[in-house]
Coordinates of C-alpha atoms in Angstrom, one line a residue:
M1 CA -13.8 0.9 -41.1
N2 CA -11.6 3.1 -38.9
V3 CA -13.7 4.4 -36.0
S4 CA -10.8 5.6 -33.8
K5 CA -10.2 9.2 -33.0
Q6 CA -7.0 10.9 -32.0
V7 CA -6.2 12.1 -28.5
T8 CA -6.2 15.9 -28.2
E9 CA -2.7 16.9 -27.6
R10 CA -2.6 20.5 -28.8
P11 CA -1.0 23.0 -26.5
A12 CA -3.0 25.7 -24.9
P13 CA -3.3 29.0 -26.8
T14 CA 0.0 30.9 -26.6
T15 CA -1.9 34.2 -25.9
S16 CA -3.4 32.8 -22.7
H17 CA -2.0 33.8 -19.4
L18 CA -1.9 30.1 -18.6
D19 CA 1.2 29.8 -20.7
S20 CA 3.0 32.8 -19.2
P21 CA 6.6 31.5 -19.3
G22 CA 7.6 33.0 -16.0
A23 CA 4.7 31.6 -14.0
T24 CA 4.9 28.2 -15.8
D25 CA 8.6 27.9 -15.0
A26 CA 8.1 28.9 -11.4
L27 CA 5.5 26.3 -10.9
I28 CA 7.5 23.5 -12.6
R29 CA 10.6 24.4 -10.5
R30 CA 8.5 24.5 -7.3
C31 CA 7.0 21.1 -8.1
Q32 CA 10.3 19.5 -8.9
W33 CA 11.9 20.7 -5.7
L34 CA 8.9 19.6 -3.6
I35 CA 9.0 16.1 -5.1
V36 CA 12.8 15.9 -4.6
I37 CA 12.4 16.9 -0.9
A38 CA 9.5 14.5 -0.4
V39 CA 11.5 11.6 -1.9
I40 CA 14.5 12.3 0.3
I41 CA 12.4 12.4 3.5
R42 CA 10.7 9.2 2.4
L43 CA 14.0 7.5 1.8
I44 CA 15.3 8.6 5.3
A45 CA 12.1 7.3 6.9
M46 CA 12.4 4.0 5.1
A47 CA 15.9 3.5 6.3
L48 CA 15.3 4.6 9.9
L49 CA 12.0 2.9 10.8
P50 CA 12.1 -0.8 11.5
L51 CA 9.3 -3.0 10.1
T52 CA 6.2 -2.3 12.3
D53 CA 3.7 -4.8 13.5
T54 CA 1.3 -6.1 12.3
T55 CA 0.6 -5.6 8.6
E56 CA 4.0 -4.4 7.3
A57 CA 6.0 -6.9 9.3
R58 CA 3.7 -9.7 8.3
Y59 CA 4.2 -9.1 4.6
G60 CA 7.9 -8.5 5.0
E61 CA 8.2 -11.8 6.8
I62 CA 6.1 -13.6 4.2
A63 CA 8.5 -12.3 1.6
R64 CA 11.5 -13.3 3.7
K65 CA 10.1 -16.8 4.0
M66 CA 9.7 -17.0 0.3
L67 CA 13.3 -16.1 -0.2
E68 CA 14.4 -18.6 2.5
T69 CA 12.4 -21.5 1.3
G70 CA 12.9 -20.9 -2.4
N71 CA 9.2 -21.5 -2.9
W72 CA 8.0 -18.8 -5.2
V73 CA 4.5 -20.3 -5.6
T74 CA 3.2 -20.7 -2.1
L75 CA 3.1 -17.8 0.3
W76 CA 3.7 -19.0 3.9
H77 CA 1.9 -17.5 6.9
D78 CA 4.2 -19.7 9.0
Y79 CA 6.4 -22.7 8.2
G80 CA 4.0 -25.3 6.8
I81 CA 1.0 -23.0 7.0
P82 CA 0.0 -21.4 3.6
F83 CA -1.1 -17.8 3.3
W84 CA -4.2 -17.8 1.1
A85 CA -5.4 -14.2 1.6
K86 CA -3.4 -12.5 -1.2
P87 CA -1.8 -13.3 -4.6
P88 CA 2.0 -13.1 -4.9
L89 CA 3.0 -10.0 -6.9
S90 CA 3.9 -7.8 -4.0
T91 CA 5.7 -10.7 -2.2
W92 CA 7.6 -11.5 -5.3
V93 CA 9.0 -8.0 -5.7
S94 CA 9.9 -7.7 -2.0
A95 CA 11.6 -11.1 -2.0
F96 CA 13.5 -10.3 -5.2
S97 CA 14.6 -7.0 -3.8
M98 CA 15.9 -8.7 -0.6
K99 CA 17.7 -11.2 -2.7
L100 CA 19.5 -8.3 -4.4
F101 CA 20.1 -6.0 -1.5
G102 CA 20.0 -8.2 1.6
I103 CA 17.3 -9.0 4.2
N104 CA 16.5 -5.6 5.7
E105 CA 13.6 -3.3 5.9
F106 CA 14.8 -0.9 3.2
A107 CA 15.1 -3.7 0.6
A108 CA 11.7 -5.0 1.6
R109 CA 10.1 -1.5 1.1
L110 CA 12.0 -0.4 -2.0
P111 CA 9.8 -2.1 -4.6
N112 CA 6.7 -0.3 -3.4
L113 CA 8.5 3.1 -3.6
L114 CA 9.5 2.2 -7.2
L115 CA 5.9 1.1 -8.1
M116 CA 4.6 4.4 -6.7
A117 CA 7.1 6.3 -8.8
A118 CA 6.0 4.3 -11.9
L119 CA 2.3 5.0 -11.0
I120 CA 3.0 8.7 -10.7
G121 CA 4.9 8.6 -14.0
L122 CA 1.8 7.2 -15.7
C123 CA -0.3 10.1 -14.4
F124 CA 2.4 12.5 -15.5
Y125 CA 2.3 11.1 -19.0
M126 CA -1.4 11.3 -19.2
L127 CA -1.5 14.9 -18.0
R128 CA 1.5 15.9 -20.1
K129 CA -0.3 14.7 -23.3
T130 CA -3.6 16.3 -22.5
A131 CA -3.1 19.3 -20.2
G132 CA 0.4 20.5 -20.6
L133 CA 3.7 20.2 -18.8
Q134 CA 3.0 22.5 -15.8
R135 CA -0.2 20.6 -14.9
A136 CA 1.6 17.3 -15.3
W137 CA 4.1 18.4 -12.7
L138 CA 1.4 19.7 -10.5
G139 CA -0.6 16.5 -10.7
A140 CA 2.6 14.5 -9.9
T141 CA 3.2 16.7 -6.9
I142 CA -0.4 16.3 -5.6
L143 CA -0.5 12.5 -6.0
S144 CA 3.0 12.0 -4.5
T145 CA 2.2 14.1 -1.4
M146 CA -1.3 13.0 -0.5
L147 CA -1.2 11.6 3.0
L148 CA -2.2 8.1 2.1
T149 CA -0.1 7.7 -1.1
Y150 CA 2.9 9.1 0.7
S151 CA 2.5 6.9 3.7
V152 CA 2.1 3.6 1.8
S153 CA 4.7 4.3 -0.8
G154 CA 7.5 3.3 1.5
T155 CA 5.9 0.4 3.3
V156 CA 5.6 -3.4 2.7
M157 CA 1.9 -3.8 1.6
T158 CA 0.0 -5.3 -1.2
D159 CA -2.0 -2.2 -2.1
I160 CA 0.5 -0.4 -4.2
S161 CA 1.0 -3.2 -6.7
L162 CA -2.8 -3.3 -7.1
V163 CA -3.1 0.5 -7.6
F164 CA -0.2 0.4 -10.1
A165 CA -2.0 -2.3 -12.1
T166 CA -5.3 -0.5 -11.9
T167 CA -3.8 2.8 -13.0
L168 CA -2.0 1.2 -15.9
S169 CA -5.3 -0.4 -17.0
M170 CA -7.2 2.9 -16.9
V171 CA -4.5 4.9 -18.7
S172 CA -4.0 2.2 -21.4
F173 CA -7.8 1.8 -21.9
W174 CA -8.1 5.5 -22.4
Y175 CA -5.4 5.6 -25.1
A176 CA -6.7 2.3 -26.7
W177 CA -10.1 3.8 -27.0
Q178 CA -9.0 7.2 -28.3
T179 CA -6.4 6.0 -30.8
G180 CA -7.5 2.6 -31.8
D181 CA -4.0 1.4 -31.3
K182 CA -4.1 -2.4 -30.4
R183 CA -0.8 -2.0 -28.6
W184 CA -2.5 0.0 -25.9
G185 CA -5.2 -2.7 -25.9
W186 CA -2.6 -5.3 -25.2
V187 CA -1.2 -3.2 -22.4
F188 CA -4.7 -2.9 -21.0
F189 CA -5.2 -6.7 -20.8
A190 CA -1.6 -7.2 -19.5
S191 CA -2.3 -4.8 -16.7
L192 CA -5.4 -6.8 -15.8
G193 CA -3.2 -9.9 -15.6
L194 CA -0.9 -8.0 -13.2
G195 CA -3.9 -6.9 -11.2
L196 CA -4.9 -10.6 -10.8
L197 CA -1.5 -11.3 -9.5
A198 CA -1.5 -8.2 -7.2
K199 CA -4.8 -8.7 -5.5
G200 CA -7.1 -10.9 -7.5
P201 CA -10.4 -10.3 -9.5
V202 CA -11.0 -7.0 -7.7
A203 CA -8.5 -5.5 -10.2
I204 CA -10.9 -6.3 -13.1
A205 CA -13.8 -5.0 -11.0
F206 CA -12.1 -1.7 -10.4
A207 CA -11.4 -1.2 -14.1
G208 CA -14.9 -2.1 -15.0
L209 CA -16.5 0.2 -12.4
G210 CA -14.4 3.1 -13.7
I211 CA -14.9 2.4 -17.4
A212 CA -18.6 1.3 -17.7
P213 CA -20.2 4.5 -16.1
W214 CA -18.0 6.6 -18.4
L215 CA -19.2 4.7 -21.5
L216 CA -22.8 5.2 -20.5
W217 CA -22.3 8.9 -19.6
Q218 CA -20.6 9.7 -22.9
R219 CA -23.1 7.6 -24.8
E220 CA -20.2 6.1 -26.6
P221 CA -21.1 3.5 -29.3
L222 CA -20.5 0.2 -27.5
R223 CA -19.6 -1.5 -30.8
R224 CA -16.3 0.4 -30.5
L225 CA -15.4 -2.1 -27.8
L226 CA -15.0 -4.6 -30.6
T227 CA -11.9 -2.7 -31.6
L228 CA -10.1 -3.9 -28.5
P229 CA -8.0 -7.1 -29.0
W230 CA -10.4 -9.2 -26.9
I231 CA -9.2 -12.7 -28.0
S232 CA -5.4 -12.0 -28.0
G233 CA -5.7 -9.7 -25.0
T234 CA -7.6 -12.2 -22.9
L235 CA -5.1 -14.8 -23.8
L236 CA -2.3 -12.5 -22.7
M237 CA -4.1 -11.8 -19.4
C238 CA -4.5 -15.6 -18.8
I239 CA -0.9 -16.3 -19.7
I240 CA 0.3 -13.8 -17.1
A241 CA -2.0 -14.8 -14.2
L242 CA -3.6 -18.2 -14.7
P243 CA -0.4 -20.4 -14.2
W244 CA 0.1 -19.1 -10.7
Y245 CA -3.5 -19.7 -9.7
I246 CA -3.4 -23.3 -11.0
L247 CA -0.1 -24.0 -9.3
A248 CA -1.3 -22.4 -6.0
E249 CA -4.4 -24.6 -5.9
Y250 CA -2.3 -27.7 -6.8
R251 CA 0.3 -27.1 -4.1
T252 CA -2.2 -26.2 -1.4
P253 CA -5.8 -27.5 -2.2
G254 CA -8.5 -25.2 -0.9
F255 CA -6.8 -22.0 -1.8
L256 CA -9.3 -21.0 -4.5
H257 CA -12.3 -21.6 -2.4
Y258 CA -11.0 -19.5 0.5
F259 CA -9.6 -16.8 -1.7
I260 CA -12.7 -16.4 -3.9
V261 CA -15.6 -17.2 -1.6
G262 CA -14.0 -16.0 1.7
E263 CA -11.9 -13.0 0.7
Y264 CA -14.3 -11.7 -2.1
L265 CA -17.8 -12.5 -0.9
S266 CA -17.9 -13.2 2.8
R267 CA -15.4 -10.4 3.7
F268 CA -17.6 -7.7 2.2
L269 CA -21.1 -9.1 2.5
I270 CA -20.8 -10.3 6.1
P271 CA -20.0 -7.6 8.7
G272 CA -17.6 -9.0 11.3
W273 CA -16.9 -12.1 9.2
Q274 CA -15.5 -14.8 11.4
G275 CA -13.8 -16.9 8.7
D276 CA -10.6 -14.9 8.4
L277 CA -7.7 -17.3 8.9
Y278 CA -5.1 -14.6 9.4
G279 CA -6.7 -11.9 11.6
N280 CA -9.9 -10.3 12.5
A281 CA -12.5 -8.9 10.2
H282 CA -13.2 -5.2 10.6
R283 CA -16.6 -3.9 11.5
E284 CA -16.7 -0.2 10.6
P285 CA -19.8 2.0 10.4
M286 CA -21.4 2.1 7.0
G287 CA -20.0 5.0 4.9
T288 CA -16.6 4.9 6.6
I289 CA -14.9 4.9 3.2
L290 CA -15.7 8.7 2.9
L291 CA -13.8 9.4 6.1
Y292 CA -10.9 7.2 4.9
W293 CA -11.0 9.1 1.5
A294 CA -10.9 12.5 3.3
S295 CA -8.0 11.5 5.6
G296 CA -6.1 9.8 2.7
T297 CA -6.2 12.8 0.4
F298 CA -5.4 15.3 3.2
P299 CA -4.5 18.1 2.9
W300 CA -5.4 18.2 -0.9
C301 CA -9.0 17.4 -0.1
L302 CA -9.4 20.9 1.3
A303 CA -8.2 22.4 -2.0
L304 CA -10.5 20.0 -3.9
L305 CA -13.5 21.1 -1.9
G306 CA -12.5 24.7 -2.4
L307 CA -12.3 24.3 -6.1
I308 CA -15.6 22.5 -6.3
W309 CA -17.2 25.5 -4.4
R310 CA -15.5 28.0 -6.8
R311 CA -16.6 25.9 -9.7
I312 CA -20.2 26.1 -8.5
R313 CA -20.2 29.8 -7.8
Q314 CA -17.9 31.1 -10.6
R315 CA -18.0 28.2 -13.1
W316 CA -14.2 27.9 -12.8
Q317 CA -12.8 26.6 -16.0
P318 CA -10.4 23.6 -16.3
A319 CA -7.3 23.5 -18.4
E320 CA -8.2 24.6 -21.9
T321 CA -6.6 21.5 -23.6
T322 CA -8.5 18.9 -21.7
S323 CA -11.7 17.5 -23.3
Q324 CA -14.9 17.0 -21.4
S325 CA -14.7 13.3 -22.2
M326 CA -11.4 13.0 -20.4
R327 CA -12.6 14.9 -17.3
R328 CA -15.6 12.6 -17.1
Y329 CA -13.4 9.6 -17.5
L330 CA -11.2 10.8 -14.6
L331 CA -14.3 11.5 -12.5
C332 CA -15.7 8.1 -13.0
W333 CA -12.3 6.6 -12.1
A334 CA -12.0 8.8 -9.0
L335 CA -15.4 7.7 -7.7
V336 CA -14.6 3.9 -7.9
P337 CA -13.9 3.7 -4.1
L338 CA -17.6 4.6 -3.5
M339 CA -18.3 1.0 -4.2
F340 CA -17.3 0.4 -0.6
L341 CA -20.0 2.8 0.7
P342 CA -22.3 0.0 2.0
C343 CA -19.4 -2.1 3.1
R344 CA -18.4 -2.3 6.8
N345 CA -15.4 -4.6 6.6
I346 CA -12.9 -2.1 5.1
I347 CA -9.5 -0.6 5.9
P348 CA -8.0 2.9 5.4
T349 CA -6.1 1.9 2.2
Y350 CA -9.3 1.2 0.1
P351 CA -9.6 4.7 -1.4
L352 CA -6.2 4.3 -3.0
V353 CA -7.5 3.1 -6.3
G354 CA -9.2 6.4 -7.1
L355 CA -6.6 8.8 -5.9
P356 CA -4.5 9.0 -9.1
A357 CA -7.6 10.2 -11.0
A358 CA -8.5 12.6 -8.1
A359 CA -5.0 14.1 -8.3
M360 CA -5.2 14.6 -12.1
L361 CA -8.6 16.2 -11.8
L362 CA -7.4 18.6 -9.1
A363 CA -4.4 19.5 -11.3
I364 CA -6.6 20.1 -14.3
Y365 CA -9.0 22.4 -12.4
W366 CA -6.3 24.2 -10.3
P367 CA -6.2 27.9 -10.9
H368 CA -3.0 29.0 -12.6
P369 CA -0.4 29.9 -9.9
D370 CA 0.1 33.5 -11.1
T371 CA 0.7 34.8 -7.6
R372 CA 3.2 34.0 -4.9
R373 CA 0.3 33.2 -2.6
R374 CA -0.9 30.3 -4.8
L375 CA 2.6 29.0 -5.2
L376 CA 3.0 29.1 -1.4
T377 CA -0.3 27.2 -1.0
I378 CA 1.0 24.4 -3.2
G379 CA 4.2 24.3 -1.2
I380 CA 2.5 24.2 2.2
M381 CA 0.1 21.4 1.1
A382 CA 2.8 19.4 -0.6
M383 CA 5.1 19.5 2.5
F384 CA 2.4 18.4 5.0
A385 CA 2.7 14.6 4.5
P386 CA 6.6 14.6 4.3
I387 CA 6.9 16.7 7.5
V388 CA 4.4 14.5 9.3
A389 CA 6.4 11.4 8.2
L390 CA 9.7 13.0 9.3
I391 CA 8.2 13.9 12.7
F392 CA 6.6 10.5 13.2
S393 CA 9.8 8.7 12.2
G394 CA 12.0 10.7 14.5
I395 CA 9.6 10.3 17.5
T396 CA 9.3 6.5 16.8
V397 CA 13.0 5.9 16.4
F398 CA 14.4 8.0 19.2
N399 CA 11.6 7.5 21.7
Q400 CA 12.6 4.5 23.8
K401 CA 9.1 4.0 25.0
L402 CA 7.3 4.2 21.6
L403 CA 9.6 2.1 19.5
P404 CA 9.1 -1.2 21.3
K405 CA 5.3 -0.7 20.9
A406 CA 5.7 -0.5 17.1
S407 CA 8.4 -3.1 16.5
Q408 CA 10.2 -5.9 18.3
L409 CA 13.6 -4.8 16.9
P410 CA 14.9 -3.5 20.3
I411 CA 14.0 -6.8 22.0
V412 CA 15.7 -8.8 19.2
E413 CA 18.8 -6.7 19.5
A414 CA 19.0 -7.2 23.2
W415 CA 18.5 -11.0 22.7
E416 CA 21.3 -11.1 20.1
Q417 CA 23.7 -9.5 22.6
M418 CA 22.7 -11.8 25.4
R419 CA 22.4 -15.3 23.8
E420 CA 26.0 -15.7 22.7
N421 CA 26.2 -19.4 21.5
D422 CA 22.6 -20.3 22.6
D423 CA 21.0 -21.8 19.5
N424 CA 17.5 -21.9 21.0
P425 CA 14.9 -19.7 19.4
L426 CA 13.6 -16.6 20.9
Y427 CA 10.4 -17.7 22.7
Y428 CA 7.2 -15.6 23.0
L429 CA 4.5 -16.4 25.5
D430 CA 1.1 -16.6 23.7
K431 CA 1.9 -13.7 21.4
R432 CA 3.2 -13.7 17.9
Y433 CA 5.2 -10.8 16.5
Y434 CA 6.0 -10.8 12.8
S435 CA 8.7 -8.2 13.2
A436 CA 10.5 -10.5 15.7
E437 CA 10.3 -13.3 13.1
F438 CA 11.7 -11.0 10.4
Y439 CA 14.7 -9.7 12.5
T440 CA 15.5 -13.2 13.9
R441 CA 15.3 -14.7 10.4
G442 CA 12.4 -16.9 11.5
H443 CA 14.2 -18.0 14.8
T444 CA 11.2 -17.5 17.1
R445 CA 8.6 -19.7 18.6
V446 CA 5.3 -19.0 20.4
I447 CA 4.6 -21.2 23.5
D448 CA 2.0 -21.5 26.2
N449 CA 2.3 -21.8 29.9
K450 CA 2.7 -25.6 29.9
Q451 CA 5.6 -25.4 27.4
L452 CA 7.1 -22.6 29.5
E453 CA 7.0 -24.9 32.5
Q454 CA 8.9 -27.6 30.5
L455 CA 11.5 -25.0 29.4
E456 CA 12.1 -24.0 33.0
K457 CA 12.9 -27.5 33.9
Q458 CA 15.7 -27.4 31.3
G459 CA 16.8 -24.1 32.6
H460 CA 18.0 -22.3 29.4
G461 CA 16.8 -20.0 26.7
Y462 CA 15.1 -16.5 26.5
I463 CA 11.5 -15.6 26.4
V464 CA 9.5 -12.4 25.8
I465 CA 6.4 -11.9 27.9
L466 CA 4.0 -9.0 27.9
D467 CA 4.1 -7.2 31.2
H468 CA 0.4 -7.7 31.7
D469 CA 0.7 -11.4 31.0
Y470 CA 3.7 -11.8 33.4
S471 CA 1.6 -10.5 36.3
Q472 CA -0.9 -13.3 35.6
L473 CA 1.7 -16.1 35.9
S474 CA 1.8 -18.2 38.9
P475 CA 4.7 -17.6 41.4
S476 CA 6.2 -21.0 40.4
L477 CA 6.4 -19.9 36.8
Q478 CA 7.7 -16.4 37.6
A479 CA 10.5 -17.6 39.9
P480 CA 12.9 -19.0 37.2
L481 CA 12.5 -16.0 35.0
K482 CA 15.3 -13.4 35.2
P483 CA 14.5 -10.1 33.5
V484 CA 17.4 -8.9 31.3
S485 CA 15.8 -6.2 29.1
S486 CA 12.6 -4.2 29.7
Q487 CA 11.0 -2.8 26.5
P488 CA 7.5 -1.9 27.6
P489 CA 4.9 -3.3 26.9
A490 CA 7.1 -6.5 27.1
T491 CA 10.2 -7.8 28.8
L492 CA 12.9 -10.2 27.7
Y493 CA 13.6 -12.8 30.4
H494 CA 16.4 -15.4 30.7
I495 CA 14.9 -18.8 31.6
G496 CA 16.6 -20.2 34.6
T497 CA 15.7 -23.2 36.8
S498 CA 13.2 -23.3 39.6
Q499 CA 16.1 -22.8 42.0
D500 CA 17.0 -19.4 40.5
G501 CA 15.4 -16.2 41.7
N502 CA 14.4 -13.2 39.7
A503 CA 15.4 -10.4 42.0
D504 CA 17.7 -8.8 39.5
K505 CA 16.3 -5.8 37.8
P506 CA 16.0 -5.7 34.1
D507 CA 18.3 -3.7 31.8
N508 CA 16.1 -0.9 30.3
S509 CA 18.5 -0.3 27.4

């Protein structure tokens, strides 16, 4: 028995002002130009900014190590030390990009920009089919210029691959449910497999938390779930994800216990969890996810709050072609980040999973831009994140005091000029910088005071020491260190012998 029903794709009534050709064309042109300008600024920022410590440089260096070692199964936190905190999808795409375009920050960042473009394309497709072309362009503009999505789209992080997989799963489930087409069902399960490779079982949890409340709200007959290709789809999901999990545990036993128990239970249930092998657990006030959501959607959150108020007071109507069922689906999807309300160990990127649905809802309920004032409002809001990114990039790159605080690239460049034929690594005293490892191609080493003393006896090499830590060294350790480049908050020193002084002033270039 065919229990499927077709997706509503009829255009809005031609007599409605919503389809005024002049206003529609003006909005589409405005959105297209805004997206083009935003992409150009993002590309400029990606090319100018070096990898920044800690998160972005860490994932960039993990991808570089994967390419260097040729080991595409185990992620390496350091040589010989596995990185168990994340699955490999984002590392794979960054490493492959660097294999094609060279080891540089632009190549490492490029896959996330392309994944964000694909994610926005999925939302555009969904809105185009159900709400019309103009609202599809508006939704794409909103999503691409939210402060959080715009910021992470050109960085080396794991979150974009997860959000892409989650968005693909939510869009494909909608069409599988509405049309009964098993091909959409297979896409749904394949996207869950990608999600498992992107960030683990949380991808399945996100999809379930968005779909289950909608099914209950709609009072949909649950027997229709049987129309999904559960057996072949689950097999497809396992074929995509399971081999890597088995190989990862085989290569480095203990991975599954740390990843499942540590990263998925202890991290969220134990505030200030002390078992993190690769950093420190966060301890934020309960409910911080709301603050992260507001800042991540800025400035569009202001428009969303305004539309909610107008909806309450004037019963503002959504796009005429969208069904109540779809709007409820998007709302349940948009509210998925609320699962983190009671959690305290969270970071600002956690609202990302719900932002595609929030952008589509805002586009559906947005009043038709039949005035220049409304078109101007869209333009101002869409340009906020790109302008902030451009200003931040310019200040960071051209401010000699700020850049060394964000990345070790200036120190590495000074070291490259000084060392000539010195094959020793660039030493760091008690402090690890992933950006230094990336830009030296892994040619760094962290040492302590005793090891520094041994190096001074040999009288060669270069070391980076934080200015505060240098002041804590004994005079006997300070004496052989000759400052050659000061990049606050650290200085590059040439390691001489105990007979050498350090009266020379450092080069501040």
